Coordinates of C-alpha atoms in Angstrom, one line a residue:
X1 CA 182.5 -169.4 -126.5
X2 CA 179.7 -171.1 -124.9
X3 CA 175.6 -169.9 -125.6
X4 CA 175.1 -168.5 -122.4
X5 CA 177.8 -166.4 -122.8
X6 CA 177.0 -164.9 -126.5
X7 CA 173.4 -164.7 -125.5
X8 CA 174.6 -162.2 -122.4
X9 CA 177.1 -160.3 -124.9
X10 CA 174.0 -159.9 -127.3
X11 CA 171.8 -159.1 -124.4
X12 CA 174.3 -156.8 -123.5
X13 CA 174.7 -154.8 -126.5
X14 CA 171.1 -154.5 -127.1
X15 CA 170.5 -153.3 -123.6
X16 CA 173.4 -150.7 -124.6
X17 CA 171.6 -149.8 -127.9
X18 CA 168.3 -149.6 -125.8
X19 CA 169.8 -147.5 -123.6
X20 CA 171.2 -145.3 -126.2
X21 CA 168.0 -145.1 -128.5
X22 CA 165.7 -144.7 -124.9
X23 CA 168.3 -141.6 -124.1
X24 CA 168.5 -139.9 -127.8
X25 CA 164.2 -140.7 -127.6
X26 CA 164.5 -138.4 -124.6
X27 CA 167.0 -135.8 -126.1
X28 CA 164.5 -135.7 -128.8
X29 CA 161.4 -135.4 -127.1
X30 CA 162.7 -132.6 -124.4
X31 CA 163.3 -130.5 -127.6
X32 CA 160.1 -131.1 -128.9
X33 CA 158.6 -130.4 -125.4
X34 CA 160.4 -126.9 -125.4
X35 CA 159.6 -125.9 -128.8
X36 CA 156.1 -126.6 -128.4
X37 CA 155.3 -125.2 -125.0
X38 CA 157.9 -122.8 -124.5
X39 CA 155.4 -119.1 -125.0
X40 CA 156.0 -117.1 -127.8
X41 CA 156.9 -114.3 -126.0
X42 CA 160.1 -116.1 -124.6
X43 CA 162.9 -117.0 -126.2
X44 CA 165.2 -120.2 -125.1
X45 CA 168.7 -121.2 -126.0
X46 CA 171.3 -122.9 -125.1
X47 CA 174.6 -125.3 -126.7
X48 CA 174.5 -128.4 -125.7
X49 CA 172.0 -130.7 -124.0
X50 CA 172.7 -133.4 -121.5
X51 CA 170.4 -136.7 -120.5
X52 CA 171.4 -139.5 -117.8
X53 CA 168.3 -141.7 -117.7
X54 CA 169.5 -143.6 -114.7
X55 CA 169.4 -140.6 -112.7
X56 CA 166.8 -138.7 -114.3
X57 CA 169.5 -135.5 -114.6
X58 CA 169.5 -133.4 -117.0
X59 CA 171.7 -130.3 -117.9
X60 CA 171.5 -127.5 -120.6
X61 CA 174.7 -125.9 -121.1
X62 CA 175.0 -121.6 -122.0
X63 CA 172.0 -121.1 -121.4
X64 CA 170.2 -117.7 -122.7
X65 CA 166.7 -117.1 -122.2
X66 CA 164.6 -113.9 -123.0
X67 CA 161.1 -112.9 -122.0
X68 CA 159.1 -109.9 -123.4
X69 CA 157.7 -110.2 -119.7
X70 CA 154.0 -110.6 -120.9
X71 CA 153.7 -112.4 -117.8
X72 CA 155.5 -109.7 -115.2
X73 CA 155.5 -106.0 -114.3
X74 CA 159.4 -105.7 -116.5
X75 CA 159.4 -105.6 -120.1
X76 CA 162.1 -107.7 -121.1
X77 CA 164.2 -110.1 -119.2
X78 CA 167.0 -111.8 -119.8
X79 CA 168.9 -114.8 -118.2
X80 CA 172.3 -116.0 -119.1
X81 CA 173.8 -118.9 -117.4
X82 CA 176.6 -121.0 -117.2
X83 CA 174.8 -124.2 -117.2
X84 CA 170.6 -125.2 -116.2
X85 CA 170.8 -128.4 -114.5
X86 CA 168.0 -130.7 -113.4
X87 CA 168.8 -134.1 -111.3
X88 CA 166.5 -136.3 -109.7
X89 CA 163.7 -136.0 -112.1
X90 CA 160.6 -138.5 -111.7
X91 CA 159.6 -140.8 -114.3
X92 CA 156.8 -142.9 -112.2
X93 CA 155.9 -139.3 -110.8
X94 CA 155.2 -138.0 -114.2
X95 CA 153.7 -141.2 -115.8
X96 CA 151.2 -142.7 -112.8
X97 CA 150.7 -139.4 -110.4
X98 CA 150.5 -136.6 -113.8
X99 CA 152.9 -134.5 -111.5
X100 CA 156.2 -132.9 -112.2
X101 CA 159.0 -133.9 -109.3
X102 CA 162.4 -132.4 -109.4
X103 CA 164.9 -133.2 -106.7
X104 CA 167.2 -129.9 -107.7
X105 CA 167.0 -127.3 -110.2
X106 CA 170.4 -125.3 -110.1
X107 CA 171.3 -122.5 -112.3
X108 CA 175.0 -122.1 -112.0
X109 CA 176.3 -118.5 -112.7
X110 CA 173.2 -116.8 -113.7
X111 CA 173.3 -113.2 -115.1
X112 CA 169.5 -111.7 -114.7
X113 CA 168.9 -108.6 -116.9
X114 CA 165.8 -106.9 -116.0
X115 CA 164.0 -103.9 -118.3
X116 CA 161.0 -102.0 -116.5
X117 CA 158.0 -101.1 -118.7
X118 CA 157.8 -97.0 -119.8
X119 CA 154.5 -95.8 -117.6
X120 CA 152.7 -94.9 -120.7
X121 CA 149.1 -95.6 -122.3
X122 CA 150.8 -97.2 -125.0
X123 CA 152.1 -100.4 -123.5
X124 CA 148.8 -101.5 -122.7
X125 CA 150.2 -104.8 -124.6
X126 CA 152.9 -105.8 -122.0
X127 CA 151.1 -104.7 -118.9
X128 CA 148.1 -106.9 -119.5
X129 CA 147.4 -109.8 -117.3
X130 CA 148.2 -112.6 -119.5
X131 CA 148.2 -115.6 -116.4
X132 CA 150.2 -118.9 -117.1
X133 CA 148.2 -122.0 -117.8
X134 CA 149.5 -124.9 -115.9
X135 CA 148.2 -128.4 -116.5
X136 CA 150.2 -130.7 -113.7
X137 CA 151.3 -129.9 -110.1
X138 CA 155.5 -128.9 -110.2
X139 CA 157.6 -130.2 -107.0
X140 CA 161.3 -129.2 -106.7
X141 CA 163.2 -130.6 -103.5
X142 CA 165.1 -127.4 -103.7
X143 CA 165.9 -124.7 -106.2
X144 CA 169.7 -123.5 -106.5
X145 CA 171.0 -120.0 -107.8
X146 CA 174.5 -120.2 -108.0
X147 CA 176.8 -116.8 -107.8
X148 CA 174.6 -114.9 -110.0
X149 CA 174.5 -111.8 -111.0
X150 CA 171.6 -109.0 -111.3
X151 CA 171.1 -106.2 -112.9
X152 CA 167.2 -103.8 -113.3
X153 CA 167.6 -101.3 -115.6
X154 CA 164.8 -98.7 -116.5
X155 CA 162.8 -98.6 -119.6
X156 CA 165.3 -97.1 -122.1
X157 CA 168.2 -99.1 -120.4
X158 CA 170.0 -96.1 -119.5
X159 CA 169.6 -96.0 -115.8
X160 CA 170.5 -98.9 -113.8
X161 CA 167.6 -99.4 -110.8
X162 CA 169.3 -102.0 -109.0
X163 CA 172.5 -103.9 -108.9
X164 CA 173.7 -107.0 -107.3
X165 CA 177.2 -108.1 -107.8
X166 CA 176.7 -111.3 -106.3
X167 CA 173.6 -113.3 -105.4
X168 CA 173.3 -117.1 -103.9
X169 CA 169.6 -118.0 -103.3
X170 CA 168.4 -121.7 -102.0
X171 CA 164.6 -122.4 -101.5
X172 CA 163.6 -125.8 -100.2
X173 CA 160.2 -127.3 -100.7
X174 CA 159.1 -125.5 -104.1
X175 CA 155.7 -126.4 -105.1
X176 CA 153.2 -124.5 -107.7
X177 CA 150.0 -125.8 -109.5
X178 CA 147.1 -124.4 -111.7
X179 CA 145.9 -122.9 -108.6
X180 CA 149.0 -121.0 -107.0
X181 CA 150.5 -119.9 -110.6
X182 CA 148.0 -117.7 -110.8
X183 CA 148.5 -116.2 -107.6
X184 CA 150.5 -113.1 -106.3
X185 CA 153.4 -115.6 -105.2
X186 CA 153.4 -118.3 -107.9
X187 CA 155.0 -120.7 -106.1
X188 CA 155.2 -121.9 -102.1
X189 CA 158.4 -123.0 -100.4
X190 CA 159.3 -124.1 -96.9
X191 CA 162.9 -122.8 -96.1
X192 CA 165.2 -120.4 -97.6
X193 CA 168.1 -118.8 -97.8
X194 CA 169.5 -115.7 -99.8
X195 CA 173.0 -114.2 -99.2
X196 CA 174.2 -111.5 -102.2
X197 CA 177.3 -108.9 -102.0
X198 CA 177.5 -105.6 -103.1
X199 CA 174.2 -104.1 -103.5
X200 CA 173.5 -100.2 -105.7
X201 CA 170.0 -99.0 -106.0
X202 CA 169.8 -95.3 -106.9
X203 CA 166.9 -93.5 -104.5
X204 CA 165.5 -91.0 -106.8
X205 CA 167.9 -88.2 -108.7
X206 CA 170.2 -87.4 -105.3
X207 CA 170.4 -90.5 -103.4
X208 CA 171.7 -93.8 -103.3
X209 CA 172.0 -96.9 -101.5
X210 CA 173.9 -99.1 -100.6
X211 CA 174.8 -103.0 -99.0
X212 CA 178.2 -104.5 -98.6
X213 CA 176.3 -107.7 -97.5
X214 CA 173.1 -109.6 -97.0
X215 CA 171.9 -112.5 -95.3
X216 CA 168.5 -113.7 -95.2
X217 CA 166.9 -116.8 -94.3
X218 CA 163.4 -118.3 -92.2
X219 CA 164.4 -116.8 -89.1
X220 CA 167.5 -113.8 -89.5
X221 CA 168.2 -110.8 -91.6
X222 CA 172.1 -109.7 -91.1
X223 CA 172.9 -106.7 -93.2
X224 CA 176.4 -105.2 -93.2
X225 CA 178.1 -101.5 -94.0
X226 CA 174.3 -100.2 -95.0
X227 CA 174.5 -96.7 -96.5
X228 CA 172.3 -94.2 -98.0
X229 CA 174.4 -91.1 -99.1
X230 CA 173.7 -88.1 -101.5
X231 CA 175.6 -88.6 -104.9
X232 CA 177.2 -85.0 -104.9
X233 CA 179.2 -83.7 -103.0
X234 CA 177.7 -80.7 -100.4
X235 CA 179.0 -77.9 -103.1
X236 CA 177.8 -80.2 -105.9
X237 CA 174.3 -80.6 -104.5
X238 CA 173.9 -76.8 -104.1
X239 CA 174.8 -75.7 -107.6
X240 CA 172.2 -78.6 -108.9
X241 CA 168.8 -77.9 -106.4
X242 CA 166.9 -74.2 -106.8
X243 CA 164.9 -75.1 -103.2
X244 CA 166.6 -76.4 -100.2
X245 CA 167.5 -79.8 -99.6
X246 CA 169.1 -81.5 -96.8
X247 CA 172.8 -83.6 -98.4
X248 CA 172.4 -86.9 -95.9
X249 CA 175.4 -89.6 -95.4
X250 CA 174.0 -92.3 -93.6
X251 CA 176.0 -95.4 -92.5
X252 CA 174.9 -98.3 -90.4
X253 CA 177.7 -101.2 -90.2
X254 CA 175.2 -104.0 -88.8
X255 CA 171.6 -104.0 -88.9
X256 CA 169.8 -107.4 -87.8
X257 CA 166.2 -108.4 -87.9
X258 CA 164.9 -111.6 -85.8
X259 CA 161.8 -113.6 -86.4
X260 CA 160.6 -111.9 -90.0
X261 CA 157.6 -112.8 -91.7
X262 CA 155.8 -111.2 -95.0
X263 CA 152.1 -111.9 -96.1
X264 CA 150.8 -111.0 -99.3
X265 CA 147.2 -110.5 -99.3
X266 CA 145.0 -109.0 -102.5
X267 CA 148.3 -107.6 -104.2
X268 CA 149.1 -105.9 -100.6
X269 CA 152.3 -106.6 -98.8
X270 CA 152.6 -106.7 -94.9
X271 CA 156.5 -107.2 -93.5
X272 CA 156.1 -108.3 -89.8
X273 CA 159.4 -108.2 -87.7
X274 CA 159.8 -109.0 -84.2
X275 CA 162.9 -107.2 -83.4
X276 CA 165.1 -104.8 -85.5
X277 CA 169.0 -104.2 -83.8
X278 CA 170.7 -100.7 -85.2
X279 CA 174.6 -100.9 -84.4
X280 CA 176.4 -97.4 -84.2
X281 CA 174.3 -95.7 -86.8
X282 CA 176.0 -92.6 -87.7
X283 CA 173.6 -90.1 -89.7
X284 CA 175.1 -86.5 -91.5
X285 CA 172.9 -83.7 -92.5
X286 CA 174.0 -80.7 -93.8
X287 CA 171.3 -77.6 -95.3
X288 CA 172.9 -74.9 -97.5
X289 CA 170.2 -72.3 -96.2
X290 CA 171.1 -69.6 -99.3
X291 CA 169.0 -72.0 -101.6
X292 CA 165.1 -71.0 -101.4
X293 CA 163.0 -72.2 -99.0
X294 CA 160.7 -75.2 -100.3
X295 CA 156.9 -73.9 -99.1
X296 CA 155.3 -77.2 -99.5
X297 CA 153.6 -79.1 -96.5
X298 CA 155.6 -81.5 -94.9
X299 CA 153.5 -84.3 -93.5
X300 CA 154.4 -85.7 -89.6
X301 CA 155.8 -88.3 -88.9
X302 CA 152.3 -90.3 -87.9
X303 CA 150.6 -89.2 -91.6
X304 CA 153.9 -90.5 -93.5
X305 CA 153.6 -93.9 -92.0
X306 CA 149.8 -93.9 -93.0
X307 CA 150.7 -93.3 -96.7
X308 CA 153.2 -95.9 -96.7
X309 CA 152.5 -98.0 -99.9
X310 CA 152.7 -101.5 -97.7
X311 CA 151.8 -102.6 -94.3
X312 CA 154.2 -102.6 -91.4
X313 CA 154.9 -104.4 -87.7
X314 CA 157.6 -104.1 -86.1
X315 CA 157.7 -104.9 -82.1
X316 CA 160.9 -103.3 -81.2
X317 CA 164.0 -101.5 -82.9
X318 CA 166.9 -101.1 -80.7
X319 CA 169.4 -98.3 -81.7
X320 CA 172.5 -98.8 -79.7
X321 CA 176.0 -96.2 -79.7
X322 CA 174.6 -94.0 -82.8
X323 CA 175.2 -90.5 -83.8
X324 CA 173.6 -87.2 -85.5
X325 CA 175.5 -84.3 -86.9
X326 CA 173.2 -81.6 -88.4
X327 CA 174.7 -78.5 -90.2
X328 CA 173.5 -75.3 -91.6
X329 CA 175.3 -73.5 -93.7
X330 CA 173.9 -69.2 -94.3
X331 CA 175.8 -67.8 -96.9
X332 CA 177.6 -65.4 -94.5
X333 CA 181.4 -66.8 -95.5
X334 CA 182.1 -68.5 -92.2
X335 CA 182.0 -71.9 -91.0
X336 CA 178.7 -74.3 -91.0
X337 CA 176.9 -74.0 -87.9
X338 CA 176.3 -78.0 -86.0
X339 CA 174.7 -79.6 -83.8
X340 CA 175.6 -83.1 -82.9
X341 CA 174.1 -86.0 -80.9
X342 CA 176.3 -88.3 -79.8
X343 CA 176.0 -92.2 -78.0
X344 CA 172.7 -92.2 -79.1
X345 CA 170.6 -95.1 -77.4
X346 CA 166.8 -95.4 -78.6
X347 CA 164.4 -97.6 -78.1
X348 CA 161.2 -97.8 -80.7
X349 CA 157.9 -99.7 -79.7
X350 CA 155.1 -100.7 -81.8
X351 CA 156.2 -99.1 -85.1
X352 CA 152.9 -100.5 -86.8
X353 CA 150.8 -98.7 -89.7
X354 CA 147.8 -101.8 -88.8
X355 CA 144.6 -100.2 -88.4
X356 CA 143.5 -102.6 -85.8
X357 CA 146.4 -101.8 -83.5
X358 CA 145.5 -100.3 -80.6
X359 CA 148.7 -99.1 -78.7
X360 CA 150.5 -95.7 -80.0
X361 CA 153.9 -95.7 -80.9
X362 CA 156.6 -94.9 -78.8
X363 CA 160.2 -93.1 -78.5
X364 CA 162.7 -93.4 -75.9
X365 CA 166.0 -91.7 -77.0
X366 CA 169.4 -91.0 -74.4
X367 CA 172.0 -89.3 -76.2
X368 CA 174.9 -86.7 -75.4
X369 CA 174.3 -83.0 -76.4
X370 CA 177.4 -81.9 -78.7
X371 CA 179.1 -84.4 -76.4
X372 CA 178.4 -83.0 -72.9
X373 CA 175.2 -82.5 -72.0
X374 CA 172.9 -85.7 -71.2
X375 CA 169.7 -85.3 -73.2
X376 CA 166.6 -87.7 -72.9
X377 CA 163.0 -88.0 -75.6
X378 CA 160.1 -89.7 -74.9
X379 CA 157.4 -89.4 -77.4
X380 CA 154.8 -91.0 -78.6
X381 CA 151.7 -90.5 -80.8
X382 CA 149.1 -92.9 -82.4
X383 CA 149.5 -93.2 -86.3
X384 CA 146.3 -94.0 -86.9
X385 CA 144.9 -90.6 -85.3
X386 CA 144.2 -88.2 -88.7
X387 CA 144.4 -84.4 -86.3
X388 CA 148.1 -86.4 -85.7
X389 CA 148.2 -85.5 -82.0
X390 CA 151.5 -86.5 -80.4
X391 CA 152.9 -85.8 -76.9
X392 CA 156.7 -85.2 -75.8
X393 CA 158.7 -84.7 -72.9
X394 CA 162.4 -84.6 -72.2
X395 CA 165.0 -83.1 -70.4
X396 CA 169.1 -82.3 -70.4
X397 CA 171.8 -81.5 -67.7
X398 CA 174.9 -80.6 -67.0
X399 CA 175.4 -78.6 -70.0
X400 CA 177.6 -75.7 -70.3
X401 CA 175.8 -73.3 -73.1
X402 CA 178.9 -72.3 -74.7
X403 CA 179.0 -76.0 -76.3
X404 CA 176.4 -74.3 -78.5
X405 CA 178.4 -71.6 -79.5
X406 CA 179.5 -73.5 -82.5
X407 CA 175.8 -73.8 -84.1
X408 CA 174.4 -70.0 -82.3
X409 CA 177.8 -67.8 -83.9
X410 CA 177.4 -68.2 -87.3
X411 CA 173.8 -69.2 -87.6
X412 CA 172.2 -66.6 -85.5
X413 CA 175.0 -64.5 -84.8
X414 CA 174.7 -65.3 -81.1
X415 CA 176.8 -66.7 -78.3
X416 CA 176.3 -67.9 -74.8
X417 CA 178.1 -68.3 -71.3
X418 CA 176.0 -70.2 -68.1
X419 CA 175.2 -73.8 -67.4
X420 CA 171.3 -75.5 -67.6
X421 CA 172.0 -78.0 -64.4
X422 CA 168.6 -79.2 -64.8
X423 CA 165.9 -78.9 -67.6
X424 CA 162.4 -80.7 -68.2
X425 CA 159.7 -79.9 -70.6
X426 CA 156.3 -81.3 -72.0
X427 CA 154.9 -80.7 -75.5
X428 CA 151.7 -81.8 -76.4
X429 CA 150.5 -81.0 -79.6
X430 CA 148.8 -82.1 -83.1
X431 CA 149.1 -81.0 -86.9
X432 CA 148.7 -77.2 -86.5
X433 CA 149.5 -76.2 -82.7
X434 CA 151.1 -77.0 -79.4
X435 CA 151.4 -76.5 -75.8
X436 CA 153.3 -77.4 -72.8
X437 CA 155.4 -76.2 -69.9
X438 CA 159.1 -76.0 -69.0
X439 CA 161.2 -76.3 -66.1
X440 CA 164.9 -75.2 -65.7
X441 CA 167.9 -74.6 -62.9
X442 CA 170.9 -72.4 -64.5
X443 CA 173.6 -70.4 -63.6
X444 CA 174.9 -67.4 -65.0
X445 CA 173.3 -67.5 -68.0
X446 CA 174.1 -64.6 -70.3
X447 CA 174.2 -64.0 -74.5
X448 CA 176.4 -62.3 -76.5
X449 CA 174.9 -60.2 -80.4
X450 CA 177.9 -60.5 -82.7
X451 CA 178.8 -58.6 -85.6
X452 CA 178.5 -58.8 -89.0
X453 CA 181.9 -60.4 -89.2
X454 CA 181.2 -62.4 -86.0
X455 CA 184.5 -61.2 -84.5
X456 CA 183.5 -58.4 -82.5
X457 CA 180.4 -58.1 -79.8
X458 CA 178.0 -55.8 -79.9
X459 CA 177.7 -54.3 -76.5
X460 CA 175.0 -52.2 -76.5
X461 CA 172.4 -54.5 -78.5
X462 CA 174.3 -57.5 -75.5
X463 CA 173.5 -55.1 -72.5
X464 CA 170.0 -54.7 -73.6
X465 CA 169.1 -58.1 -74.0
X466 CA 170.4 -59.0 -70.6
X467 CA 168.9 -56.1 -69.0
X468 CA 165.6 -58.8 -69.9
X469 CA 167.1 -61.9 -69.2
X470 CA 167.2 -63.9 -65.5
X471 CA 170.9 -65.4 -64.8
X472 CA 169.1 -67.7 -63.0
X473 CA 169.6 -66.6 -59.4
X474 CA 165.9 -65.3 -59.1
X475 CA 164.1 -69.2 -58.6
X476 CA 161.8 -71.2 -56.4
X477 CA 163.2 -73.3 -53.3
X478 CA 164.3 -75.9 -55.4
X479 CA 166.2 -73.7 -57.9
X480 CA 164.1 -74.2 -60.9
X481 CA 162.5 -71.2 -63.1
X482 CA 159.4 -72.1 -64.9
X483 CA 158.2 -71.6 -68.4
X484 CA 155.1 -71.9 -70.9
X485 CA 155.1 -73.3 -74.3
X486 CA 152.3 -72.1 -77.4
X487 CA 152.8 -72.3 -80.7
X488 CA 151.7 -72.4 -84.0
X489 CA 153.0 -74.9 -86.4
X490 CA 154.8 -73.8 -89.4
X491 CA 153.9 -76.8 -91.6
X492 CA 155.9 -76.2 -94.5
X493 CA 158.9 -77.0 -92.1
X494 CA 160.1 -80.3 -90.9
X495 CA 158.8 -82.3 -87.2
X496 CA 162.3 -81.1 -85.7
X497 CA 161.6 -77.4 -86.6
X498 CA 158.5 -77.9 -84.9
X499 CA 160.1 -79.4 -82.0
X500 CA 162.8 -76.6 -82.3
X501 CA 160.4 -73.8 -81.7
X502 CA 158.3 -75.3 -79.2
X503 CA 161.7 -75.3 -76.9
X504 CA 162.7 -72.2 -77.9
X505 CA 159.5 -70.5 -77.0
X506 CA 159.7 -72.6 -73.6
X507 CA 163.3 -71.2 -73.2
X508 CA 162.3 -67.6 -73.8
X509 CA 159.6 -67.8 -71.2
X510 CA 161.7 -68.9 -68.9
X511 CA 164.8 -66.3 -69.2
X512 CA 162.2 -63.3 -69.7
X513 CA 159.0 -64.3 -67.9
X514 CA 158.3 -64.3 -64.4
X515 CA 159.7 -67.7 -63.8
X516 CA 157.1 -68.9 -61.5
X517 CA 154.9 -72.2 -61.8
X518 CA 151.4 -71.9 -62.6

């Protein structure tokens, strides 16, 4: 065996042995590095440990870490993995620039356990701002969660806040320094993109809600099968509430947001979206009327997006083939009284809570009355206005009364005959009163007092009330009666109430009154 050639064996083996020694030096000192500046507060485990030098990868395998969460609004966190691993780490990054460069960080099946803090006095301790000292500037190329899992529990881990039974989450460009790990945000990013499956967040004691699917990224949300729903059942609900309370089953199967953007200024958060799309949004209310009344102010509309804890923009939301069924159930032993909307079209401009926004909000809503009769809303009102003025007209045709029969019989112990051919009102109004003037063509219009049974007329009590209602044959040239609208506010019911009786009064003018225009 020639020189040359032992002399490359031995050059060889040492570079092997160099190799080896350089990689268990680095095994050694990534240890050291995480016992020493891994917080006390946090808790980091794992089974096995691997190093490729040559690639600058490294990988932790089962990992487990817990936090007390002296750094975050939760109280404990915890974050189980299949495997943490790190590629494309820089050596001449660290050692001639002092900065950290990462070309992934992936954590491959992550389970995230989060624990909210008790709203007490007493845990002063873990609520404290504690901020994170950070010494060099941290670049990751891209940042990978892989099928994880997540899971927010409240403070005595018995109720479970949110739920996510499958998350994927990639954000490109990751940077953070001394500076922005103290911020709000402790980190920037460029692009990103979050899809998860299955989410359950409980809204309060009676609701929930729900996501088959999600899809966000730069530009798009896509949400699909969207629900918020009351837990019980209607007969379940009534036995639990002493007041009244409305059981909801809302379902959306698409929602989709373009051109999103959220800024975070002095702990505040602003969403900003360009255009929200509602796909056949079907909504269910039902009101079991024998509970008591609730007697407490219900804030309009305008006031409730004031009080909203964040910021909102939104151009435009489109609602396109939706659908509203309300009932009311009195406890008289017969069948719910409904009302239903159906291919419901809307159109929402400038939904914005910005003080510096000048133009009012506005509502333009087409939708079929209990199927037949085509009904139209515009409204609008300015949410920045505190006497929450508002103004509303609107109108419906073609509708054949006795289509009402189903809500009128056994909620007010009424029915109708006739048709409205034509109807047009205008409400203007504020927090306490309202005004306005109504318009309307009908035929043979005529109502019916029922029994107590609701299967028998009244005659006498029906005669007398038409003796002081127009059929509709006594109108000006152009067939039209004429109304007024004033009325007072009753503010411990909701804005729909309040619509409600502003019509009804209109109505009543127009069957009893004179009928002629001002």
């Amino acid at each position: 065996m020639s020189k040359i050639l032992k002399w490359l064996i031995v050059g060889f083996m040492v570079c092997i042995g160099g190799y080896m020694l350089a990689q268990w030096k680095m095994k050694s000192e990534v240890i050291s590095f995480l016992e020493r500046k891994v917080p006390n507060h946090i808790d980091f485990a794992y089974d096995n440990i691997t190093i490729n030098l040559f690639k600058g990868n490294i990988a932790f395998d089962e990992v487990v870490v817990v936090s007390l969460g002296k750094q975050t609004s939760s109280c404990e966190i915890k974050v189980n993995a299949d495997r943490l691993s790190i590629t494309g780490f820089s050596y001449w990054k660290l050692l001639f620039k002092k900065s950290i460069f990462l070309k992934t960080l992936t954590l491959t099946k992550p389970h995230l356990n989060f624990k909210t803090c008790p709203n007490d006095s007493d845990n002063e301790e873990a609520n404290k701002s504690n901020p994170i000292k950070l010494l060099k500037e941290i670049f990751v190329e891209e940042l990978i969660f892989d099928s994880g899992i997540v899971e927010i529990w409240d403070a005595n881990e018995e109720v479970e806040l949110i739920s996510i039974e499958s998350i994927d989450l990639s954000l490109k460009q990751v940077t953070t320094n001394p500076e922005i790990i103290t911020k709000y945000v402790p980190f920037t990013f460029t692009e990103y993109k979050l899809d998860f499956q299955k989410f359950n967040a409980p809204l309060g004691e009676f609701e929930a809600l729900k996501m088959e699917s999600m899809v966000i990224d730069n530009s798009n949300i896509d949400i699909n099968n969207i629900s918020l729903a009351t837990i019980y059942s209607k007969s379940e609900l009534s036995k639990k509430i002493t007041y009244q309370r409305d059981h909801i089953n809302l379902f959306i199967p698409s929602i989709n947001v373009e051109d999103h953007n959220y800024v975070v200024s002095n702990d505040s958060l602003q969403v900003n979206f360009k255009e929200l799309f509602l796909t056949k949004p079907m909504l269910e209310m039902y009101r079991d009327k024998s509970r008591l009344e609730d007697f407490r102010n219900k804030p309009l509309y305008a006031e409730l997006l004031r009080k909203l804890p964040f910021k909102v923009a939104i151009d435009s939301v489109f609602i396109e083939k939706g659908s509203i069924i309300y009932e009311e159930d009195i406890p008289n032993n017969v069948k719910a009284g409904a009302l239903s909307f159906e291919k419901l079209d809307a159109t929402i401009s400038n939904l914005s809570n910005l003080v510096n926004v000048e133009d009012p909000l506005k509502i333009q809503l087409r939708a079929n009355l209990m199927g037949v009769g085509k009904f139209h809303l515009d409204w609008e009102f300015d949410v920045q206005d505190l006497r929450n003025t508002f103004l509303i007209s609107g109108g419906l045709s073609s509708f054949n009364t006795a289509n009402l029969n189903d809500f009128l019989v056994p909620n007010l112990r009424t029915q109708t005959t006739g048709t409205i051919d034509q109807l047009y009102f205008t409400i203007s109004g504020d927090d306490n009163a309202a005004t306005g003037d109504i318009k309307m063509s009908y035929e043979d219009f005529k109502f019916q007092v029922l029994n107590k049974e609701r299967n028998g007329i009244k005659k006498v009590l029906s005669f007398i009330g038409n003796l002081f209602v127009n059929d509709g044959s006594k109108a000006d040239e152009n067939g039209y009666r004429y109304g007024d609208i004033n009325v007072e506010r009753v503010k411990n019911k909701s804005f729909f109430n309040y619509l409600w009786i502003n019509l009804q009064d209109g109505l009543l003018d127009v069957l009893t009154g004179n009928g002629k225009k001002d």
